[in-house]
CSV table of C-alpha atoms and ligand atoms in Angstrom, one decimal:
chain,number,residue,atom,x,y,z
A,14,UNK,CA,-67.6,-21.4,-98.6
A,15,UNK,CA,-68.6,-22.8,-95.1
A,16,UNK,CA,-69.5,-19.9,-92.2
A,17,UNK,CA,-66.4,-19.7,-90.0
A,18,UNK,CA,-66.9,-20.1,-86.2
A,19,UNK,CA,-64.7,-19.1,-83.7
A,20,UNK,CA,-64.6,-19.9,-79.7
A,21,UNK,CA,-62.0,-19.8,-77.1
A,22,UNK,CA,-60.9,-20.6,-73.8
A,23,UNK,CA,-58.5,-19.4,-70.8
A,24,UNK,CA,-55.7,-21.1,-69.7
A,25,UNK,CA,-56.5,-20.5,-66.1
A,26,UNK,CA,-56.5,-24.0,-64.8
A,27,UNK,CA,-57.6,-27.7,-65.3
A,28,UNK,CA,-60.5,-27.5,-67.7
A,29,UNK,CA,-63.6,-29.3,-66.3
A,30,UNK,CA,-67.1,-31.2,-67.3
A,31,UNK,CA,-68.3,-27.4,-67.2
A,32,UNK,CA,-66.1,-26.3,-69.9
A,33,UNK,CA,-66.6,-29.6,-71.8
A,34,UNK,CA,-70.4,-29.8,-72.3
A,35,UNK,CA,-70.8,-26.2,-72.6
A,36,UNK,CA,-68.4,-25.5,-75.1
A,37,UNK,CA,-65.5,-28.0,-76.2
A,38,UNK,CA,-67.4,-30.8,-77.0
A,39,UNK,CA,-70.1,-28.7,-79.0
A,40,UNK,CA,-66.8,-27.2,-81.0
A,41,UNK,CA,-65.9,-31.2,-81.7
A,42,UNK,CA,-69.0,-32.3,-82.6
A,43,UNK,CA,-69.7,-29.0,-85.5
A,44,UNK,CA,-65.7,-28.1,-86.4
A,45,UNK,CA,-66.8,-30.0,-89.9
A,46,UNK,CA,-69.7,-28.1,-91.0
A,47,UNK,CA,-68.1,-24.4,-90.9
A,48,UNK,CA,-64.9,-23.1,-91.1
A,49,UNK,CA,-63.5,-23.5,-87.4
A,50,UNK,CA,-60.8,-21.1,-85.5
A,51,UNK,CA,-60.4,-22.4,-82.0
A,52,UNK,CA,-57.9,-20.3,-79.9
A,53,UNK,CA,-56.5,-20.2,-76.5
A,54,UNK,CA,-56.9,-17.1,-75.0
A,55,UNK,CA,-53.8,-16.5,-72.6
A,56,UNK,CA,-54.0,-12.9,-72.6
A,57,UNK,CA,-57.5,-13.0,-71.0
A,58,UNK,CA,-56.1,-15.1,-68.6
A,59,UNK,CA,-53.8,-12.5,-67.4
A,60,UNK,CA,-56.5,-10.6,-66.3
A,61,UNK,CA,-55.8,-12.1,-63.2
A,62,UNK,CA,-52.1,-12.7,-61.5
A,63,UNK,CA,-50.5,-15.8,-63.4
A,64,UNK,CA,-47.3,-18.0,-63.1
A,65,UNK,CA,-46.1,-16.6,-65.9
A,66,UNK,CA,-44.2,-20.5,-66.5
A,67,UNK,CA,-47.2,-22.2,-65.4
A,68,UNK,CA,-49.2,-19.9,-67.8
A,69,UNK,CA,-47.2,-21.1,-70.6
A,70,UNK,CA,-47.2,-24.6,-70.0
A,71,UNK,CA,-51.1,-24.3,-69.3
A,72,UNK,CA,-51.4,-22.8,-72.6
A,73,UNK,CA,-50.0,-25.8,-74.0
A,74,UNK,CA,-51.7,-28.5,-71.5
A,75,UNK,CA,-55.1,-26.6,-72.8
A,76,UNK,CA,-54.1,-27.1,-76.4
A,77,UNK,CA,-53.4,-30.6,-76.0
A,78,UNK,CA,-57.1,-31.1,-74.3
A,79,UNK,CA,-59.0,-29.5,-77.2
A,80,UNK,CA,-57.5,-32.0,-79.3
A,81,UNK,CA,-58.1,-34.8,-77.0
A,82,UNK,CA,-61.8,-33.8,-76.9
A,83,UNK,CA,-61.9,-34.6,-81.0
A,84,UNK,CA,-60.9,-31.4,-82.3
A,85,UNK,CA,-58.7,-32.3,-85.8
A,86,UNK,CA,-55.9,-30.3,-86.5
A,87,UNK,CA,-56.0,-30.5,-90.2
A,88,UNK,CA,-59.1,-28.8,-90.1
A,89,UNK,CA,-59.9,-26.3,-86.9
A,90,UNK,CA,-57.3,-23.8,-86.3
A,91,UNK,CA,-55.8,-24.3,-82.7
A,92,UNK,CA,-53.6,-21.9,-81.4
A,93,UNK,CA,-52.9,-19.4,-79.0
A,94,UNK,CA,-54.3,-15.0,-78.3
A,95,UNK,CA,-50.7,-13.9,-77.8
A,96,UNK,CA,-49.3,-15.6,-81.3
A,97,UNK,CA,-51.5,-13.0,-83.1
A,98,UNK,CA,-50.7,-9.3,-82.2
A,99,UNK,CA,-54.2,-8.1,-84.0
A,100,UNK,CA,-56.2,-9.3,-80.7
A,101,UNK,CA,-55.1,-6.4,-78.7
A,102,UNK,CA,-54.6,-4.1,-81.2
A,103,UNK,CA,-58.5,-4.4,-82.9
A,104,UNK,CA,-59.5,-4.5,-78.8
A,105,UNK,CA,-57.6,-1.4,-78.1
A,106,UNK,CA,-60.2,0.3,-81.0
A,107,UNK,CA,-62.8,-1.0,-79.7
A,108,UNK,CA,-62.3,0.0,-76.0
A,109,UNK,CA,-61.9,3.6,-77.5
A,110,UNK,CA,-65.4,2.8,-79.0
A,111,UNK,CA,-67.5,1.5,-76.3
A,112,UNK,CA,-69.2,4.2,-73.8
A,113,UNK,CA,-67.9,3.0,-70.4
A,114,UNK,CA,-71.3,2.6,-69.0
A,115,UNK,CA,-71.7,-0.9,-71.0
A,116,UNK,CA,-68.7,-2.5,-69.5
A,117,UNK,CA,-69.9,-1.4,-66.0
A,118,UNK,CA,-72.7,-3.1,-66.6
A,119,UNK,CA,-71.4,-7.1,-67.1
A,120,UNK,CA,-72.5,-9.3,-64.5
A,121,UNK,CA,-69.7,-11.6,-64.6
A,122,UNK,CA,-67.8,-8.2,-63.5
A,123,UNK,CA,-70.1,-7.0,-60.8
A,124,UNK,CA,-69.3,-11.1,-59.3
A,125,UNK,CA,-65.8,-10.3,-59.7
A,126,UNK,CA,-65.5,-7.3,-57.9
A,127,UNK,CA,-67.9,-8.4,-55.2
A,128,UNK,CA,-65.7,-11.4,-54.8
A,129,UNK,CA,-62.9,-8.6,-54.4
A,130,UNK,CA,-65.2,-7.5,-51.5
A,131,UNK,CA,-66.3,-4.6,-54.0
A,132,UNK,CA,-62.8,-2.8,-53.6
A,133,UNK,CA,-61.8,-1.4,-57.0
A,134,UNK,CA,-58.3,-1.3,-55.7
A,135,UNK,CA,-58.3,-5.0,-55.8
A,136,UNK,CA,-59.2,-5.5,-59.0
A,137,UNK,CA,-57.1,-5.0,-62.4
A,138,UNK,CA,-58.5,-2.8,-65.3
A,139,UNK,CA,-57.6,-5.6,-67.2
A,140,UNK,CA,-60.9,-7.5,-65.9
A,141,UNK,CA,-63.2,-4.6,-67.0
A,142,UNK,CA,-62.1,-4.5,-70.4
A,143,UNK,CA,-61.6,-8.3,-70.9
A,144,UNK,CA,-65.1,-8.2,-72.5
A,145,UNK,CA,-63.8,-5.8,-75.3
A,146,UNK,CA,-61.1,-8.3,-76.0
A,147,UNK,CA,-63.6,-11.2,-75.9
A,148,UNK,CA,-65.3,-8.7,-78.9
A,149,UNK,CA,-62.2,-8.4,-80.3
A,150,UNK,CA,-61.3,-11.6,-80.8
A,151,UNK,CA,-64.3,-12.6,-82.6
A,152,UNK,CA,-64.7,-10.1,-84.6
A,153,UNK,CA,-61.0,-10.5,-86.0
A,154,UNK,CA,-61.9,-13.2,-87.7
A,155,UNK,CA,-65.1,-12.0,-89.0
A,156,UNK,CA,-67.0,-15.4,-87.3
A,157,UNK,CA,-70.4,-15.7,-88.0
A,158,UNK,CA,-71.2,-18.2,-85.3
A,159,UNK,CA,-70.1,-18.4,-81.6
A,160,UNK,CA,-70.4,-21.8,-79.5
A,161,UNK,CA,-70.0,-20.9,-76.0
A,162,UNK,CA,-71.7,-21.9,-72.7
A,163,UNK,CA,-74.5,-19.9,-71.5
A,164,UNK,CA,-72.2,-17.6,-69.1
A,165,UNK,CA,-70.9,-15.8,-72.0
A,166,UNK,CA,-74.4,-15.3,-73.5
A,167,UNK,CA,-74.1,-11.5,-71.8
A,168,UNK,CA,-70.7,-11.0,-74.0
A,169,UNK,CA,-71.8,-12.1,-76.9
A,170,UNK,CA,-74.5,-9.7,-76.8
A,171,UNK,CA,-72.5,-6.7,-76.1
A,172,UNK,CA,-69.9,-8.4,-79.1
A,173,UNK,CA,-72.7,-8.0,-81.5
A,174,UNK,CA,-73.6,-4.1,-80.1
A,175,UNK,CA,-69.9,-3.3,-80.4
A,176,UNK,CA,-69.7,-4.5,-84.0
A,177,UNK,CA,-72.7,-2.6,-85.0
A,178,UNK,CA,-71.5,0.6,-83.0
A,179,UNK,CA,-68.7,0.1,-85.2
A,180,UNK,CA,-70.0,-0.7,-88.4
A,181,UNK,CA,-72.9,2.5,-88.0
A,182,UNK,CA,-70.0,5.0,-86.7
A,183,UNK,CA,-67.8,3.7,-89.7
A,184,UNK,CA,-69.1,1.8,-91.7
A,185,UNK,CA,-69.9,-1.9,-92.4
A,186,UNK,CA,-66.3,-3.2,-91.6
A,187,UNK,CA,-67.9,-6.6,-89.0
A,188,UNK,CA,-69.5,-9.3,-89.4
A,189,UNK,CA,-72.1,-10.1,-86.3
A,190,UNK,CA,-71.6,-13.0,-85.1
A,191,UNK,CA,-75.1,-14.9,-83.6
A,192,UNK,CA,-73.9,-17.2,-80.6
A,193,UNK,CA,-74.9,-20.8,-80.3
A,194,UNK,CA,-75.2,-22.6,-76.9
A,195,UNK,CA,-75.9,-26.4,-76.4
A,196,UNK,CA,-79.2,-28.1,-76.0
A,197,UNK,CA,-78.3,-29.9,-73.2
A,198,UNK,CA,-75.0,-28.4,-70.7
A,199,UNK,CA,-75.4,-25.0,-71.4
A,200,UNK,CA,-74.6,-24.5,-68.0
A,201,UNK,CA,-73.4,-26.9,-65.6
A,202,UNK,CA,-73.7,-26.0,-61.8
A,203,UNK,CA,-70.9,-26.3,-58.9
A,204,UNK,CA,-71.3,-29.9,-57.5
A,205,UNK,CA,-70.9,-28.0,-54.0
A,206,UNK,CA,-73.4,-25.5,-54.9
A,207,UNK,CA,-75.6,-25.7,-57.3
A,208,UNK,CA,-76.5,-22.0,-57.7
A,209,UNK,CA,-73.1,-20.9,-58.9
A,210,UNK,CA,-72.1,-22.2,-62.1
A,211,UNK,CA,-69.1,-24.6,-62.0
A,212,UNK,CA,-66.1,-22.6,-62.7
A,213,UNK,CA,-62.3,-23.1,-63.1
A,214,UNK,CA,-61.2,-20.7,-60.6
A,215,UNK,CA,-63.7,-21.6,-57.7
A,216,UNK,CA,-61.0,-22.4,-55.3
A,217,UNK,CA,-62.8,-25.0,-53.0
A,218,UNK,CA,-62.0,-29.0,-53.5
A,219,UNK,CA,-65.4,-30.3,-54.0
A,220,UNK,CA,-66.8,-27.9,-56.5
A,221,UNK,CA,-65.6,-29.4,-59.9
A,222,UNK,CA,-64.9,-32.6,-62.2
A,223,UNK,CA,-61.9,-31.7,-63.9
A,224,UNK,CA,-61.4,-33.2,-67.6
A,225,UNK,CA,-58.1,-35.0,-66.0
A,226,UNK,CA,-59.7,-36.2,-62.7
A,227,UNK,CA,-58.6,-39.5,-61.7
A,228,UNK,CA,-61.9,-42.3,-61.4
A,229,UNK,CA,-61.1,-42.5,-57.8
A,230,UNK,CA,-61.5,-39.1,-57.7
A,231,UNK,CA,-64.7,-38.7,-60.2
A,232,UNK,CA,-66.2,-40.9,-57.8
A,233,UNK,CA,-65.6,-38.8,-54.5
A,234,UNK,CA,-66.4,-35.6,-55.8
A,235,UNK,CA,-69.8,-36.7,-57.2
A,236,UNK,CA,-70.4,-38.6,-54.0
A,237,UNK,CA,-70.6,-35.8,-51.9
A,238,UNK,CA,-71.9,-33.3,-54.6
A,239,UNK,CA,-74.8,-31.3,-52.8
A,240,UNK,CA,-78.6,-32.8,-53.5
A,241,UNK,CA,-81.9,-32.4,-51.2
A,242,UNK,CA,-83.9,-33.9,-49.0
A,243,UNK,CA,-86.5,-36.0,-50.7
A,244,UNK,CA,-85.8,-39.8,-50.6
A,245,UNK,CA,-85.4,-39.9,-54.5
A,246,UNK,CA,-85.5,-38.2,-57.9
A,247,UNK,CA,-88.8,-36.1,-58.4
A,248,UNK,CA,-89.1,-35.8,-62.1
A,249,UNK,CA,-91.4,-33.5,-62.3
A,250,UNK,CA,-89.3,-30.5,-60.4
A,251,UNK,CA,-86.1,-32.2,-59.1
A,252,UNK,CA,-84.1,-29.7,-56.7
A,253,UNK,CA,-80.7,-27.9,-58.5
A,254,UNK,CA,-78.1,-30.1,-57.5
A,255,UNK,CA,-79.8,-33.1,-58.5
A,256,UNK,CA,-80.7,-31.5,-61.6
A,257,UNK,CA,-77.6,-30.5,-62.3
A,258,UNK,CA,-76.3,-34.2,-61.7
A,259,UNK,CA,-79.3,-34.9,-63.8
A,260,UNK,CA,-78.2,-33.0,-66.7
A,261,UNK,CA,-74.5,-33.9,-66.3
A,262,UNK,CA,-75.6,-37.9,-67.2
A,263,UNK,CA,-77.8,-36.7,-70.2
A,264,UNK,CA,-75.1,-34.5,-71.6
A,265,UNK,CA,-72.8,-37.0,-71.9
A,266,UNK,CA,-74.7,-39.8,-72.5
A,267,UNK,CA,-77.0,-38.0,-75.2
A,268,UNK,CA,-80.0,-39.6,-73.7
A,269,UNK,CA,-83.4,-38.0,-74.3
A,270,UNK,CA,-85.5,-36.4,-71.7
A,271,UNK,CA,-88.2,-39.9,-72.5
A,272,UNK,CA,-84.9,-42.0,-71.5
A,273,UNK,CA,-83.7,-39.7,-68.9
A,274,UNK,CA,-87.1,-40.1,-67.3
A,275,UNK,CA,-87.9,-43.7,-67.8
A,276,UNK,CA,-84.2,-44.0,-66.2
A,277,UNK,CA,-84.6,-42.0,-63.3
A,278,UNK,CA,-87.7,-40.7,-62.1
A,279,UNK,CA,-88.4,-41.6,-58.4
A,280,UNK,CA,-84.1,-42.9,-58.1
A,281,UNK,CA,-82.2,-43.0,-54.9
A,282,UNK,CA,-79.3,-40.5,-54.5
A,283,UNK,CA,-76.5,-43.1,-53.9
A,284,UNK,CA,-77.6,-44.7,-57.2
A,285,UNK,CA,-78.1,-41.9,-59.3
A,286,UNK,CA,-74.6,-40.7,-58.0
A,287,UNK,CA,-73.3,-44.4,-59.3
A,288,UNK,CA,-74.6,-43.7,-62.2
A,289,UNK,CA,-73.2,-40.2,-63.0
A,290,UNK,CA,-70.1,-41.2,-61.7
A,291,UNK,CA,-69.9,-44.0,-64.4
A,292,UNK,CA,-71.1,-42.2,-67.3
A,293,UNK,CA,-68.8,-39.4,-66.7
A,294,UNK,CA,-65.4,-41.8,-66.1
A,295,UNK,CA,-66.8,-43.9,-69.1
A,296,UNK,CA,-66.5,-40.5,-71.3
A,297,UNK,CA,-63.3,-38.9,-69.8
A,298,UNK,CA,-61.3,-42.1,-70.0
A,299,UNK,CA,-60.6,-41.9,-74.2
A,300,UNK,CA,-60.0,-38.2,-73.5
A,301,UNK,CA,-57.1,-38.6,-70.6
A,302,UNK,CA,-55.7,-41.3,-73.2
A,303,UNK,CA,-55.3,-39.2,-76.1
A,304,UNK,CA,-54.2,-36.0,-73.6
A,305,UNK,CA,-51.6,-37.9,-72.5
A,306,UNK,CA,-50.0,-39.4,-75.9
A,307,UNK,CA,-50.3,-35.4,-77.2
A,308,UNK,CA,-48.3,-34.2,-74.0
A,309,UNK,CA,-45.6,-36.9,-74.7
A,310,UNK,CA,-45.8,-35.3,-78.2
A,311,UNK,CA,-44.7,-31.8,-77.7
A,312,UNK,CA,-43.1,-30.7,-80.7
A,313,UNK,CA,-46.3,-31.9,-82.9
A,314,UNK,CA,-48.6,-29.6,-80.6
A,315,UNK,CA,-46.0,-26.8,-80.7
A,316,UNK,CA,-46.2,-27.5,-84.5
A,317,UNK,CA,-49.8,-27.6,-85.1
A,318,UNK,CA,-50.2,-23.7,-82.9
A,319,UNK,CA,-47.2,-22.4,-85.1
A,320,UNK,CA,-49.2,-24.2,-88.0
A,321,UNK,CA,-52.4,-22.5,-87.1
A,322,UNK,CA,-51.3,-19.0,-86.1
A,323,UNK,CA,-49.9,-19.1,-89.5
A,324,UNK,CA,-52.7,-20.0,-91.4
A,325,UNK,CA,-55.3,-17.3,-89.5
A,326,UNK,CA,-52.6,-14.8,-89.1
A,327,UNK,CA,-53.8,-12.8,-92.9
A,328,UNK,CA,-57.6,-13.1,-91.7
A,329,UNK,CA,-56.7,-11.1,-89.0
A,330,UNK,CA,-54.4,-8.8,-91.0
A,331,UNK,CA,-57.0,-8.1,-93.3
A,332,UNK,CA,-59.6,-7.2,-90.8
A,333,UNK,CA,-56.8,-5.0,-89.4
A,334,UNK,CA,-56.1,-3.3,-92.5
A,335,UNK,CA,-59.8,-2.4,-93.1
A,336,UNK,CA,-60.1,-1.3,-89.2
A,337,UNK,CA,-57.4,1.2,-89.2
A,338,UNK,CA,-58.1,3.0,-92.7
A,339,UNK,CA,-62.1,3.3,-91.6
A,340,UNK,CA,-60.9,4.7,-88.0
A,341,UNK,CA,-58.3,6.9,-89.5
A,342,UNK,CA,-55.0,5.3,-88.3
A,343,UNK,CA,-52.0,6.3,-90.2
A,344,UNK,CA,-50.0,2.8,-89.9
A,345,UNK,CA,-52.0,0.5,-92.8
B,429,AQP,N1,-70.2,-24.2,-65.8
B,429,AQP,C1,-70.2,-24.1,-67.1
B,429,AQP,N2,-71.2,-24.7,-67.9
B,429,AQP,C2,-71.2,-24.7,-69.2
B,429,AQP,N3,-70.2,-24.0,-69.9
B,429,AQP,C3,-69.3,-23.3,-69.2
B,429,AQP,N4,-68.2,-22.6,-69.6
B,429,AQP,C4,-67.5,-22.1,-68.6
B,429,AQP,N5,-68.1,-22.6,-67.4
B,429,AQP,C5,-69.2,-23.3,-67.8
B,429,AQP,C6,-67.9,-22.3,-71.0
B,429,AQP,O1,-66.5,-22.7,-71.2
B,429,AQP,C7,-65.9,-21.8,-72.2
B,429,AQP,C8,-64.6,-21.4,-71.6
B,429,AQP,O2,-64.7,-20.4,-70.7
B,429,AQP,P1,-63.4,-19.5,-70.2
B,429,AQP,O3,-62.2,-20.3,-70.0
B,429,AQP,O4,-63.3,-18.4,-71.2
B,429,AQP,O5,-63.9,-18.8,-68.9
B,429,AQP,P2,-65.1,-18.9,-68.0
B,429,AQP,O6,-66.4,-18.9,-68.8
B,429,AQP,O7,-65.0,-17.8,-67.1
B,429,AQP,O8,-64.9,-20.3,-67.4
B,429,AQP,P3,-64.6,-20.7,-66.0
B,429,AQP,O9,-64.4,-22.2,-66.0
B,429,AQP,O10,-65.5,-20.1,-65.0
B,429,AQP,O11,-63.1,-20.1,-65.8
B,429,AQP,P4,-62.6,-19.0,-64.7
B,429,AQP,O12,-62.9,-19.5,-63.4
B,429,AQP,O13,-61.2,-18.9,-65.1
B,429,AQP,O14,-63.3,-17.7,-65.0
B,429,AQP,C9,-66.9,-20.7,-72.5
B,429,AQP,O15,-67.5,-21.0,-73.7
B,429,AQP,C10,-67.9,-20.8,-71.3
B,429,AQP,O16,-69.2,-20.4,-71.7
């Protein structure tokens, strides 16, 4: 039997080139080699105040992406958190596991609440626990391998210490799951500032390539995506927004670094931007095709999450079973 994998992502907005290299793309490209169980995880998205209809039609807008981006619904599970009740209930055991001092220390936290001007009135519980949800989700399915970007690298760890917390308190009841990043994209900067990792919910116009951009607007964004001073690309220590642009082109065009700096080295800005901006519409362009046949085909993605839930819905019963009679719960 192959080693299942399972990943996921928020419905929280448009997905972007961020989301794509680090993750979707990387799910694509190994879906046939394990036993895949790709999910879209709504109820992390409420961590934050949601339309609740735009939420659901997000949900479904996100679902039709990962199959645009080459996921095959024959083989990877796609569906969505909230079909599954198991996600909350494991993470619920789980919070109830983890000392609070581990949460309090997740950096991706600690950004929030500073965002939030560091007032804990402003900020839901919600976001605190979301990484014992994350946990929980994972170690549902009993996944062996986790493809995620490098944000979540911090996550993953404290998924592995919470399933062997878990496993010494009770017994071995989890698999750990190792995480597996990409070689190239692991983390793709904001085009408006490059030391803040390009992210859905950033807010300002200029910051990210959504996977539904327009060319037009492919081509402004990267234009005025932030780069240095020097006249042209320094190969040997090229500043981060033009490495960032740097590693945007060699993600999606698979080049190696020999290519990438035959290619480049010693380029103008205005060019390299011409050339970034072409690689990246050349890849998107299949990828808004396909998303927009899929969208105009709403009862077969409405099918294939129904189909999915169905089939990982006794993966995650089982799990459950074993969790509660270790723990103690009376309901089996
Ligand atoms: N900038 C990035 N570079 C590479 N990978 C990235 N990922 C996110 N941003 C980058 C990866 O995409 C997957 C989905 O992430 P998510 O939706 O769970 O939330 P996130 O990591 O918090 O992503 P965003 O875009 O920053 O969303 P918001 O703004 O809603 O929080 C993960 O595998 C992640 O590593």
């Amino acid at each position: 039997m192959k080693p299942r994998i399972f990943s996921g992502m928020q419905p929280t907005g448009e997905l972007h080139i961020g989301n794509y290299l680090g993750a979707l793309r990387n799910w694509a490209r190994i879906q046939h080699d394990y036993e895949p169980i790709f999910c879209i995880v709504d109820q992390h998205a409420i961590t934050v105040r949601q339309d609740p209809k735009r939420l659901r039609e997000s949900c479904e807008q996100v679902a039709a992406l990962y199959l645009a981006a080459g996921l095959d619904p024959g083989h990877s599970a796609v569906f969505v958190q909230s079909q599954i009740a198991a996600h909350v209930e494991l993470a619920w055991i789980f919070t109830c596991t983890v000392p609070f001092g581990w949460l309090g220390r997740m950096t991706q936290f600690k950004a929030k609440l500073q965002q939030a001007g560091q007032k804990h009135d402003a900020v839901g519980t919600g976001l605190f626990v979301y990484p014992v949800l994350m946990a929980a989700d994972i170690l549902l399915y009993q996944a062996s391998v986790v493809p995620v970007g490098d944000d979540q690298s911090q996550h993953m760890e404290l998924t592995r210490n919470i399933a062997q917390r878990f496993n010494s308190l009770y017994g071995k009841t989890f698999v750990v799951p190792e995480t597996r990043l990409p070689s190239v994209g692991a983390r793709i900067m904001g085009l408006d500032d490059p030391t803040r990792k390009m992210s859905k919910s950033a807010g300002s116009p200029n910051h990210a390539v959504s996977l539904l951009d327009p060319p037009g607007r492919v081509r402004k964004v990267i234009g005025r995506a932030v780069t240095d001073s020097e006249p042209g690309v320094d190969w040997s220590g090229p500043g981060p927004g033009v490495k960032n642009l740097l590693t945007i082109f060699q993600a999606f065009g698979d080049w190696t670094d020999g290519q990438m700096e035959r290619h480049f080295a010693g380029m103008r800005y205005g060019s390299l931007k011409k050339e970034v901006t072409a690689m990246v519409n050349a890849k998107l362009e299949p990828i808004q095709r396909r998303y927009g046949e899929l969208m105009d085909s709403r009862d077969y993605l409405r099918g294939v999450l129904r189909d999915s839930a169905d089939r990982v819905a006794p993966i995650a019963e089982a799990t459950m079973r074993r969790a509660r009679k270790r723990t103690g719960l009376y309901g089996l």
